Short mmCIF file of C-alpha atoms and ligand atoms in Angstrom, two decimals:
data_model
loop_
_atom_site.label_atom_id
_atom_site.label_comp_id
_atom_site.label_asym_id
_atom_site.label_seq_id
_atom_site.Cartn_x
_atom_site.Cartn_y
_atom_site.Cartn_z
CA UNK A 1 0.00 0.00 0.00
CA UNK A 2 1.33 3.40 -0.85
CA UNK A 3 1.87 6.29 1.76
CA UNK A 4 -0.67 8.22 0.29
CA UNK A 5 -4.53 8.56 1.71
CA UNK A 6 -7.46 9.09 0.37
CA UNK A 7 -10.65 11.29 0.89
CA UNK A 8 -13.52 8.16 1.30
CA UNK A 9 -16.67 8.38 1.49
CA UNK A 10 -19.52 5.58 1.78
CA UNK A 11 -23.25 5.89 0.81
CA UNK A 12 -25.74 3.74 2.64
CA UNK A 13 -23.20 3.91 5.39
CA UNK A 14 -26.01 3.42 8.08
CA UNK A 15 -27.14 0.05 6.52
CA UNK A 16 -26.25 -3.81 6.60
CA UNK A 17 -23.65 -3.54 4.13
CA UNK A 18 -22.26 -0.02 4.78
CA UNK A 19 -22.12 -0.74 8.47
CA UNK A 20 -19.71 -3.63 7.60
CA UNK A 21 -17.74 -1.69 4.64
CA UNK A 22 -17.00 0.92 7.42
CA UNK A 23 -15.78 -1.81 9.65
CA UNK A 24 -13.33 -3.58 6.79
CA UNK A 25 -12.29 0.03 6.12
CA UNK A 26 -10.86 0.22 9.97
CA UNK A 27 -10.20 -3.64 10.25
CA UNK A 28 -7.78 -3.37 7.43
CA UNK A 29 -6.17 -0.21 7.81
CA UNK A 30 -7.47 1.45 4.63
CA UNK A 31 -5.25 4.90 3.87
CA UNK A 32 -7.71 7.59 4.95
CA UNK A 33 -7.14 10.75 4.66
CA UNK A 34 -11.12 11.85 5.54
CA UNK A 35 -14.10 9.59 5.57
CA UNK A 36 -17.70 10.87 5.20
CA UNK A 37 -20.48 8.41 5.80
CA UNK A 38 -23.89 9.27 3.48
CA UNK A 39 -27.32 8.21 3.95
CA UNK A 40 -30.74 9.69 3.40
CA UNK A 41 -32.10 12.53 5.24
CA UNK A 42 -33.75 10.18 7.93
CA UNK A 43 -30.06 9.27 9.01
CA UNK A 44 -29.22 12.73 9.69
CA UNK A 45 -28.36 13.34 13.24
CA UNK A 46 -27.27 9.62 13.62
CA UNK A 47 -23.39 9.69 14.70
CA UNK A 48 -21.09 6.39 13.68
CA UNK A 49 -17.93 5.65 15.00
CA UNK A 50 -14.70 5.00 12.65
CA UNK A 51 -11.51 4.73 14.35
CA UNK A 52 -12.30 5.58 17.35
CA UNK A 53 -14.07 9.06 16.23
CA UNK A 54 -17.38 9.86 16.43
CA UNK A 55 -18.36 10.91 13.28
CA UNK A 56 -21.65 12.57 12.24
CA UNK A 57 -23.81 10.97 9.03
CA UNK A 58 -24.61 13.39 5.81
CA UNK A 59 -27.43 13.53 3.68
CA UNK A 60 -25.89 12.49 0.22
CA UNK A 61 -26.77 14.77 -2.18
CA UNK A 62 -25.58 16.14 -5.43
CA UNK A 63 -22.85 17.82 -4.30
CA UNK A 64 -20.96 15.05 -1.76
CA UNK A 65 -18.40 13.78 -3.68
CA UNK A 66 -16.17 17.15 -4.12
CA UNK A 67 -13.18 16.25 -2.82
CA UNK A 68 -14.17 12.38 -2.25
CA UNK A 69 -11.51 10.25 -4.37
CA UNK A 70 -13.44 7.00 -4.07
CA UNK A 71 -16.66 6.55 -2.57
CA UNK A 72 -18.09 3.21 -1.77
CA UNK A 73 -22.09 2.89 -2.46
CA UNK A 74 -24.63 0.33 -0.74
CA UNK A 75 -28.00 2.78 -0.62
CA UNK A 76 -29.82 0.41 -3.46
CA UNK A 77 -30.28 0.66 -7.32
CA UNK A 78 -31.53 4.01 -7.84
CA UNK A 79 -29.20 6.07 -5.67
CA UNK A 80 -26.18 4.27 -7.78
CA UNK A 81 -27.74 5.08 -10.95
CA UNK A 82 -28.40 8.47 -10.18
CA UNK A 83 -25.26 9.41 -8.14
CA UNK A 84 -22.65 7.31 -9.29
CA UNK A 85 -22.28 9.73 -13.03
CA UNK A 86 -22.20 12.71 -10.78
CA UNK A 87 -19.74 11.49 -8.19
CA UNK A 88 -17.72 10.51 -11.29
CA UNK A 89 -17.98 13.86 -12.73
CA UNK A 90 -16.73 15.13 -9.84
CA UNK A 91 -13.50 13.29 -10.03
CA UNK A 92 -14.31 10.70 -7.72
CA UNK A 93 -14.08 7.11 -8.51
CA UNK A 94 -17.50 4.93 -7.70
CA UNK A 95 -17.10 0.99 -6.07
CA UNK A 96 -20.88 0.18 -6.20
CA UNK A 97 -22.33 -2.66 -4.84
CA UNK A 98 -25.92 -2.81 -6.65
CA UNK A 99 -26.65 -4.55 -9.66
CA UNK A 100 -27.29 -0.59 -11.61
CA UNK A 101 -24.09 -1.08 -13.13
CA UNK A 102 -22.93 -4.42 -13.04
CA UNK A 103 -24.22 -5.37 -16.91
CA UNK A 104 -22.90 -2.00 -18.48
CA UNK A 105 -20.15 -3.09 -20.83
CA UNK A 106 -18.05 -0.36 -19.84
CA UNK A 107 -18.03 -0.50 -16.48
CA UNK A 108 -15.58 -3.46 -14.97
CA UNK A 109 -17.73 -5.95 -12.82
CA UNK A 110 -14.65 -7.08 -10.51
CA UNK A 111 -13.92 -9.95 -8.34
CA UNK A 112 -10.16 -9.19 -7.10
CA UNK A 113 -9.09 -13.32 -6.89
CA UNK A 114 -10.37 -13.20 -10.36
CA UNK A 115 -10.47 -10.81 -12.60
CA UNK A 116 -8.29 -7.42 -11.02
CA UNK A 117 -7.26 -6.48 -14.07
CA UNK A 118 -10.35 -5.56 -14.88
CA UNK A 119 -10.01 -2.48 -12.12
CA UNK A 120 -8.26 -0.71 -14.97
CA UNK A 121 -11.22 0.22 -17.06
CA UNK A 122 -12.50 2.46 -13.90
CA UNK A 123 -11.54 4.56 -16.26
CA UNK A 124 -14.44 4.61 -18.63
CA UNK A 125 -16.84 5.54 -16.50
CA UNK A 126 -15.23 6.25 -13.27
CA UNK A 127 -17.27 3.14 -11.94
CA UNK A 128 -16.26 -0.49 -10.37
CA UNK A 129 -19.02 -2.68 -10.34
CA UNK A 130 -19.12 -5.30 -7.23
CA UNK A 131 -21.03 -8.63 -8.18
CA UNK A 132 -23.81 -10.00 -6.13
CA UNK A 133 -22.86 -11.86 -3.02
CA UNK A 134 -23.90 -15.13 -4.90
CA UNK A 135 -21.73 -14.78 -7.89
CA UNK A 136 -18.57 -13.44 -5.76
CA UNK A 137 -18.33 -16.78 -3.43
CA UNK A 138 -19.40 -19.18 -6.50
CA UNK A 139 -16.35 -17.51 -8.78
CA UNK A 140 -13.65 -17.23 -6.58
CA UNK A 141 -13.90 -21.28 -6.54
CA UNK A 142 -15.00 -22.03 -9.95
CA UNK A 143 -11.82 -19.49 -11.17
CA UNK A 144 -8.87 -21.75 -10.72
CA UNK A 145 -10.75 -24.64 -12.04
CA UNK A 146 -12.15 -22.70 -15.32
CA UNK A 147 -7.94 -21.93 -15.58
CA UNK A 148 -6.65 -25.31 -15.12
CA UNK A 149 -9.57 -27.77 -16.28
CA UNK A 150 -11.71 -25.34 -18.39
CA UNK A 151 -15.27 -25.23 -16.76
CA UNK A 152 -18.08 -26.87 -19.07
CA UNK A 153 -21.17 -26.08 -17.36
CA UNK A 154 -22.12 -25.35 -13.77
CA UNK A 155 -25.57 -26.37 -11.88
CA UNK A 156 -25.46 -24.21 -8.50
CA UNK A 157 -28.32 -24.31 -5.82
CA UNK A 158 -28.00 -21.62 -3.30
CA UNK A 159 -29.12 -21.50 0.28
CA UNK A 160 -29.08 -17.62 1.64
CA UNK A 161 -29.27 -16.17 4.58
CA UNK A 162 -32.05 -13.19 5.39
CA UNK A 163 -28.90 -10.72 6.05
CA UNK A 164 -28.97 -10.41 2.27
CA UNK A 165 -32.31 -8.52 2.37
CA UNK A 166 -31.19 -6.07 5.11
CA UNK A 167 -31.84 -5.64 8.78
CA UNK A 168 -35.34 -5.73 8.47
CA UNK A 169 -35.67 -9.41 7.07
CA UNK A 170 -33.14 -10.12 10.32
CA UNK A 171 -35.68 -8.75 12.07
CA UNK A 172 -38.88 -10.69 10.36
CA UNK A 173 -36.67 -13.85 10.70
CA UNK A 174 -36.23 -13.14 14.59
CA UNK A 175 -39.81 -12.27 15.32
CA UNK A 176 -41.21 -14.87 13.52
CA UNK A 177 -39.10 -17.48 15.04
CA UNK A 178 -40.49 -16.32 18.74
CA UNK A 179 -43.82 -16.11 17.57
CA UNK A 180 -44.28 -19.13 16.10
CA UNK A 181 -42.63 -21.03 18.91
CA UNK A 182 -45.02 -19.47 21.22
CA UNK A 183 -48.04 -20.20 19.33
CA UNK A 184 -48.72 -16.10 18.60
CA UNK A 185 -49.81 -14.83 15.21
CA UNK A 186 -46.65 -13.43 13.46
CA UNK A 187 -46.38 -10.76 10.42
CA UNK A 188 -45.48 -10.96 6.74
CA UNK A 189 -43.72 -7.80 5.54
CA UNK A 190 -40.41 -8.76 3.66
CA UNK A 191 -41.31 -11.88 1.98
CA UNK A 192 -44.14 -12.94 1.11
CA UNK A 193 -44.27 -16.25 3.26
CA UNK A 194 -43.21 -16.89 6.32
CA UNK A 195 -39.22 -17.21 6.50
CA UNK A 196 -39.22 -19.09 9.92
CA UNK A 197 -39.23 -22.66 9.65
CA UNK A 198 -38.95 -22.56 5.83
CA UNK A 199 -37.60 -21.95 2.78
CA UNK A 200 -37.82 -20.04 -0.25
CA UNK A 201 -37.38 -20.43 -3.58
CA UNK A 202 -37.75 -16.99 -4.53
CA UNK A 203 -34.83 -14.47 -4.48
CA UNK A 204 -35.66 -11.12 -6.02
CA UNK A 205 -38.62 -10.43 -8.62
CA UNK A 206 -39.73 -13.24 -11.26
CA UNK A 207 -38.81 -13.10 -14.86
CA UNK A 208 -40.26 -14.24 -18.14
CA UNK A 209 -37.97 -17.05 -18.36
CA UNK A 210 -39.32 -18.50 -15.10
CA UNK A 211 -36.12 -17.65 -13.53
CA UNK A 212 -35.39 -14.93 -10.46
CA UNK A 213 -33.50 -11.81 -11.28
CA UNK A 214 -31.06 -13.38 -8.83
CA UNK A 215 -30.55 -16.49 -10.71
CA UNK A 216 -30.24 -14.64 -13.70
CA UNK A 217 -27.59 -12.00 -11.52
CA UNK A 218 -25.36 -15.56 -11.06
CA UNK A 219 -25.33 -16.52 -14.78
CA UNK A 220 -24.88 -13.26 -16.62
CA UNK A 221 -22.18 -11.67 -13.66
CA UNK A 222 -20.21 -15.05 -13.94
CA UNK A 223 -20.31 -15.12 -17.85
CA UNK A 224 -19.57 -11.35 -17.68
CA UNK A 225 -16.17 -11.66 -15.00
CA UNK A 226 -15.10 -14.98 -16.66
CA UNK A 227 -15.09 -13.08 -20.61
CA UNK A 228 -16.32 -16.45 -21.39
CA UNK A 229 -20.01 -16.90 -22.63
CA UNK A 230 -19.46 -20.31 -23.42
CA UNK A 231 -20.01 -21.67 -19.89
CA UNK A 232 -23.27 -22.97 -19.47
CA UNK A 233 -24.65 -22.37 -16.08
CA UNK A 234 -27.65 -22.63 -14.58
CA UNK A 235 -29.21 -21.63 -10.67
CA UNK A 236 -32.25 -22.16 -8.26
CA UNK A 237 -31.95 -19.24 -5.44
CA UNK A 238 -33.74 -20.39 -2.38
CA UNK A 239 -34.22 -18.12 0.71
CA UNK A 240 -33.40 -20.14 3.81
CA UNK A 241 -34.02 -19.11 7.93
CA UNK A 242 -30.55 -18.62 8.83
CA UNK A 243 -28.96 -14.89 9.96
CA UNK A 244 -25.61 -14.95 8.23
CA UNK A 245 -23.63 -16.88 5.29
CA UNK A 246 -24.76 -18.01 2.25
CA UNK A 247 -24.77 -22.04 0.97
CA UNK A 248 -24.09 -22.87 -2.34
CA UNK A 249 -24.68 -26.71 -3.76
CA UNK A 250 -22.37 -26.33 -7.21
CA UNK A 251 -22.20 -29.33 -9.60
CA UNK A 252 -18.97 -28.46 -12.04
CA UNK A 253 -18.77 -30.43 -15.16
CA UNK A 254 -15.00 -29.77 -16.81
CA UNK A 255 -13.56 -30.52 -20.34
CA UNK A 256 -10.39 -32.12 -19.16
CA UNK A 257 -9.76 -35.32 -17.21
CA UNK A 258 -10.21 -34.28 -13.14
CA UNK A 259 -10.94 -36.16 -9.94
CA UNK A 260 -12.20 -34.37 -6.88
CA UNK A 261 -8.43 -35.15 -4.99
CA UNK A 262 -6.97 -33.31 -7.54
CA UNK A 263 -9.96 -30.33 -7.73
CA UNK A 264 -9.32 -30.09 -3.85
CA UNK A 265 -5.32 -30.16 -3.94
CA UNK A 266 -5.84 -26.81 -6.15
CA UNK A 267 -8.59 -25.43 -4.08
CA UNK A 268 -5.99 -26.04 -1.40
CA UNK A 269 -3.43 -23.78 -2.76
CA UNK A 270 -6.28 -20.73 -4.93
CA UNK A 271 -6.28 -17.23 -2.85
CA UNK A 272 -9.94 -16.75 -0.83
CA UNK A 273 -10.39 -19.95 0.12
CA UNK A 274 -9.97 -22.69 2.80
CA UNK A 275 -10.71 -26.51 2.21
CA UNK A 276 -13.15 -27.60 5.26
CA UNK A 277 -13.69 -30.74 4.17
CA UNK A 278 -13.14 -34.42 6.33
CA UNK A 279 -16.99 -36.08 6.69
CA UNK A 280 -15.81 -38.80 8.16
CA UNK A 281 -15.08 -36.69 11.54
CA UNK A 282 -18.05 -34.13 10.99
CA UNK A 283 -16.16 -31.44 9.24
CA UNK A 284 -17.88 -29.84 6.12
CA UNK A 285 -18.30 -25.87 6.05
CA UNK A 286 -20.99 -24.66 7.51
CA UNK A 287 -22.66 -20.63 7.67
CA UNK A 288 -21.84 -20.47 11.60
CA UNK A 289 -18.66 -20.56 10.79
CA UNK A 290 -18.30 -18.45 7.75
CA UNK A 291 -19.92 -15.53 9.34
CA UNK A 292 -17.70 -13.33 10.69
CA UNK A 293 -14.46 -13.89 8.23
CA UNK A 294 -13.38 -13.14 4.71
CA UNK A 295 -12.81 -16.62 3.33
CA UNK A 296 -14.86 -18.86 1.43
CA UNK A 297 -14.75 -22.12 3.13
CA UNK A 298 -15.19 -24.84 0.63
CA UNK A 299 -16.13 -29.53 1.37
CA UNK A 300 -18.27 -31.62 0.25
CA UNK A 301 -15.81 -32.10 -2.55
CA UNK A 302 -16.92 -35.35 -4.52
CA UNK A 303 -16.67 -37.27 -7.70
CA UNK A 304 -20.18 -37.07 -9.79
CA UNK A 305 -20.11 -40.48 -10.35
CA UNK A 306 -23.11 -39.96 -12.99
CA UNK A 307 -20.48 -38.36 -15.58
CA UNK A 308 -16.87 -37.89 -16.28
CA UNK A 309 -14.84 -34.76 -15.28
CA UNK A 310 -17.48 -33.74 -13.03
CA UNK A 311 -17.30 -32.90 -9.08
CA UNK A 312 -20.08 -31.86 -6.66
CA UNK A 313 -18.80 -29.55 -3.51
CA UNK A 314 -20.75 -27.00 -0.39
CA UNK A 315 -19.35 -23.58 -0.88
CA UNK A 316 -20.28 -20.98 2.02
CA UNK A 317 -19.20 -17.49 2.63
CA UNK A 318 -20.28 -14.43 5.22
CA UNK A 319 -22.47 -12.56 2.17
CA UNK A 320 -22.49 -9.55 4.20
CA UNK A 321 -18.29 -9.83 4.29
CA UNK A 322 -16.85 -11.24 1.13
CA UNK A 323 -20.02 -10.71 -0.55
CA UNK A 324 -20.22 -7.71 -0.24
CA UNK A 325 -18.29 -5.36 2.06
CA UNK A 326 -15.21 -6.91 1.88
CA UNK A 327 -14.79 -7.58 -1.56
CA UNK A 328 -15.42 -3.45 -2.30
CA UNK A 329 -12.83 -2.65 -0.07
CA UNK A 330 -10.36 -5.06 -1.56
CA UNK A 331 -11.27 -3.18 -5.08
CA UNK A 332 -10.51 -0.24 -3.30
CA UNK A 333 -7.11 -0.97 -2.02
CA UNK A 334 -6.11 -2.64 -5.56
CA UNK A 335 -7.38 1.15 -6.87
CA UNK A 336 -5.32 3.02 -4.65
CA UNK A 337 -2.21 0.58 -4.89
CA UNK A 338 -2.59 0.53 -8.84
CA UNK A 339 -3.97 3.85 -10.25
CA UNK A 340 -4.32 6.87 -7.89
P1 LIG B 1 -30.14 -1.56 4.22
O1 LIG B 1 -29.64 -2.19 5.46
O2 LIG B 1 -31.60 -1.38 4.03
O3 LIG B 1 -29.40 -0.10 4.05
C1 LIG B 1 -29.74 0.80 3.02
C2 LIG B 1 -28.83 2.02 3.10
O4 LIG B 1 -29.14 2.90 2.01
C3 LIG B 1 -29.03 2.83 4.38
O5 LIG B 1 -27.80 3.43 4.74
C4 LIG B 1 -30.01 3.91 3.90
O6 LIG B 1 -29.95 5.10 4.68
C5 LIG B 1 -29.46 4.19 2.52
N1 LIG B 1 -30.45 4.86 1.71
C6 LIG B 1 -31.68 4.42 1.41
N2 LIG B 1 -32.34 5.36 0.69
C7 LIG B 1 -31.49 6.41 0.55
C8 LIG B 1 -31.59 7.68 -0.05
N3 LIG B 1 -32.70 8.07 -0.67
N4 LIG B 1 -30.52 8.51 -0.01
C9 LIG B 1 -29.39 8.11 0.64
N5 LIG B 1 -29.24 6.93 1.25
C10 LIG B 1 -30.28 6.08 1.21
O7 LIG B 1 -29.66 -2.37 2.93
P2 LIG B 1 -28.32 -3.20 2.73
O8 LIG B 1 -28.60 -4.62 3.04
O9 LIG B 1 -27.18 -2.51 3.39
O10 LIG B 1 -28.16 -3.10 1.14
C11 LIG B 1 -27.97 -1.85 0.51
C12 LIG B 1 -27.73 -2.10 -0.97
O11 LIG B 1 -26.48 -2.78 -1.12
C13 LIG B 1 -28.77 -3.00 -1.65
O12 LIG B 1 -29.88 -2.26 -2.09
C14 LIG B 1 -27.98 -3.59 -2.77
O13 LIG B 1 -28.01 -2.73 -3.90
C15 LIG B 1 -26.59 -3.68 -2.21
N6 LIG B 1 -26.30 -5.05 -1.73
C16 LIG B 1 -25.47 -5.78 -2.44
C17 LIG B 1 -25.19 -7.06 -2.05
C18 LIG B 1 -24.30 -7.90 -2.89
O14 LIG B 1 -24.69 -9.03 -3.16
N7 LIG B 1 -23.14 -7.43 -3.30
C19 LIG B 1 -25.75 -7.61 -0.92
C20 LIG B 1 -26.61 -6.84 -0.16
C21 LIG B 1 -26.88 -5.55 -0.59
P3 LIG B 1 -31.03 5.34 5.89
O15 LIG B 1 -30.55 4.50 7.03
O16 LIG B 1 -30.88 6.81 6.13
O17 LIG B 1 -32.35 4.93 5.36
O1 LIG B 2 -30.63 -11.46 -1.41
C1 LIG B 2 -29.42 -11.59 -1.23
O2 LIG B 2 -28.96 -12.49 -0.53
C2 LIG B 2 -28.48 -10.65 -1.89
C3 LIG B 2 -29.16 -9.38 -2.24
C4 LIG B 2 -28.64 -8.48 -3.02
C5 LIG B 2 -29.36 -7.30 -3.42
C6 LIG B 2 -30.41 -6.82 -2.65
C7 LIG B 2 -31.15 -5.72 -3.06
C8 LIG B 2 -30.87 -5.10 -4.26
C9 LIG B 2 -29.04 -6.65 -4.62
C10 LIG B 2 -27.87 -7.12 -5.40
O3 LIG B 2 -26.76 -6.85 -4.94
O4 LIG B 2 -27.98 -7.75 -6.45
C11 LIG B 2 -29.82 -5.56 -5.05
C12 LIG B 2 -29.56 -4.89 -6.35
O5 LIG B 2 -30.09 -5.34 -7.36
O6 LIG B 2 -28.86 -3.89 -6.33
#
């Protein structure tokens, strides 16, 4: 990391995902010159702390990013569209983590195991795009495979935590869980069914394929980071009562000769990840322990004895983290080190 530091400054900072982007900011000693943390005008008044400072929340508005050299957005689709051209006008390069920008063929959709070099057309738009939780944890592992095997075609089933729709589905998954286990009437308000005790198969809105926008986030985000459309891949996004972490089920068909020994030796060895994986004494990862940490823990790994060249594994990550936070403030430092 260079001597230099940087004006930040993070929109949505009083949310889920800012919260946490703050936090990786401090945990990992991020250059700062001066921070400023943006939300909407019902945050104003709110104070958050940052290295040990108390610091008082903005309303972002047109005219926050003068000064700012990068500014890290989590305040949903619409402020990103709307903000992230003006903070880029104003000099200021955008890391955004909503999907506004992640299709837009100039603007580099980056995963920094993957694809860094990507970082370098920032320059187009002054915008980084960061991928959906999903796609981050399910790339990272398929990446060193896709180099050394060539990936065919990919069947993933995900099993996501309610942290991924904010702190009010935590909340909807905690109340319903008393409720129901006191035989009281409980509310609906973030998903349509109840979350307790169930699960999901709906993960953002319905489209006329019959997919979910979020199953259609995984295939066109990996196809898009990979530069390789000829991957076929294909997801079911399922909703599931647990706080923190995302599950993924991936079946990963290859076009050279590999065994799952060899696919976890190289797992082994690929940046992000740790192998978690001996069944025979109860080891397998698991979302209680993913929370909380940057790496995507990775078992399960197995032979799909119903083809050649095929292996079957259980990949889960803290979505909040590495999905998200984390994996913005790793673009960032790349930025920094690289370009500014
Ligand atoms: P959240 O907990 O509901 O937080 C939303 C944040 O946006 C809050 O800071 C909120 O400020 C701010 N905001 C809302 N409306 C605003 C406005 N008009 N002007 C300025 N700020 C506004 O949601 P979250 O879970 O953190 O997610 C936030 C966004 O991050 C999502 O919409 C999504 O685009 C993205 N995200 C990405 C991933 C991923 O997979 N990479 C995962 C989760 C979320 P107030 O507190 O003042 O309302
Ligand atoms: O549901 C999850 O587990 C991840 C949610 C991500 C999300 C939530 C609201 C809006 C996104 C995203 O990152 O794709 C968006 C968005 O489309 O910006």
């Amino acid at each position: 990391m260079s001597a230099k530091k940087f004006n930040i400054a993070v929109a949505g900072a009083t949310g889920a995902v800012g919260n946490q982007m703050i936090a990786c900011l401090e945990e990992r000693n991020f250059p700062i010159e001066t921070i400023k943390l943006l939300a909407s005008s019902r945050s104003v008044g709110r104070r958050l702390d940052f290295r040990g400072e108390s610091i008082a929340v903005e309303e972002l508005t047109e005219s926050s990013f003068k000064g700012v050299d990068v500014a890290l957005f989590s305040a949903g689709g619409g402020i990103s569209e709307k903000f992230a051209p003006l903070a880029a006008e104003d000099g200021c390069v955008v890391i955004d983590n909503s999907s506004a920008w992640r299709m837009d063929p100039e603007v580099p959709l980056v995963v920094p195991e993957v694809n860094p070099h990507a970082i370098a057309q920032y320059k187009n738009k002054g915008i980084i795009a960061n991928p959906n939780c999903s796609t981050i944890q399910m790339v990272v592992v398929l990446h060193p495979l896709h180099q050394k095997y060539g990936v065919r075609r990919v069947v993933v089933s995900t099993y996501q935590s309610v942290s991924g729709t904010g702190q009010k589905a935590i909340d909807e998954l905690d109340l319903q869980t008393r409720a129901i286990l006191n035989f009281k009437e409980y509310e609906k308000k973030v998903y349509p069914h109840a979350i307790a005790f169930n699960c999901l198969p709906h993960i953002d809105v319905f489209l006329e394929n019959g997919y979910t926008k979020e199953e259609m986030k995984m295939v066109n985000e990996t196809l898009k980071i990979f530069e390789d459309d000829t991957i076929g891949i294909t997801a079911t996004t399922v909703r599931v009562p647990v706080f923190y972490g995302h599950s993924e089920s991936i079946n990963i068909e290859m076009k050279e000769n590999v065994t799952a020994d060899e696919v976890r030796t190289l797992l082994e060895k690929s940046p992000g990840i740790k192998v978690v994986d001996d069944p025979e004494n109860n080891i397998y990862p698991m979302a209680i322990d993913a929370a909380g940490q940057d790496l995507i823990l990775v078992g399960r790994i197995r032979n799909d004895e119903s083809i050649p060249n095929c292996v079957n594994m259980w990949v889960v990550a803290d979505n909040i983290r590495k999905g998200a936070a984390t994996n913005t403030v790793q673009i960032a430092e790349f930025l920094v080190k690289e370009y500014l």
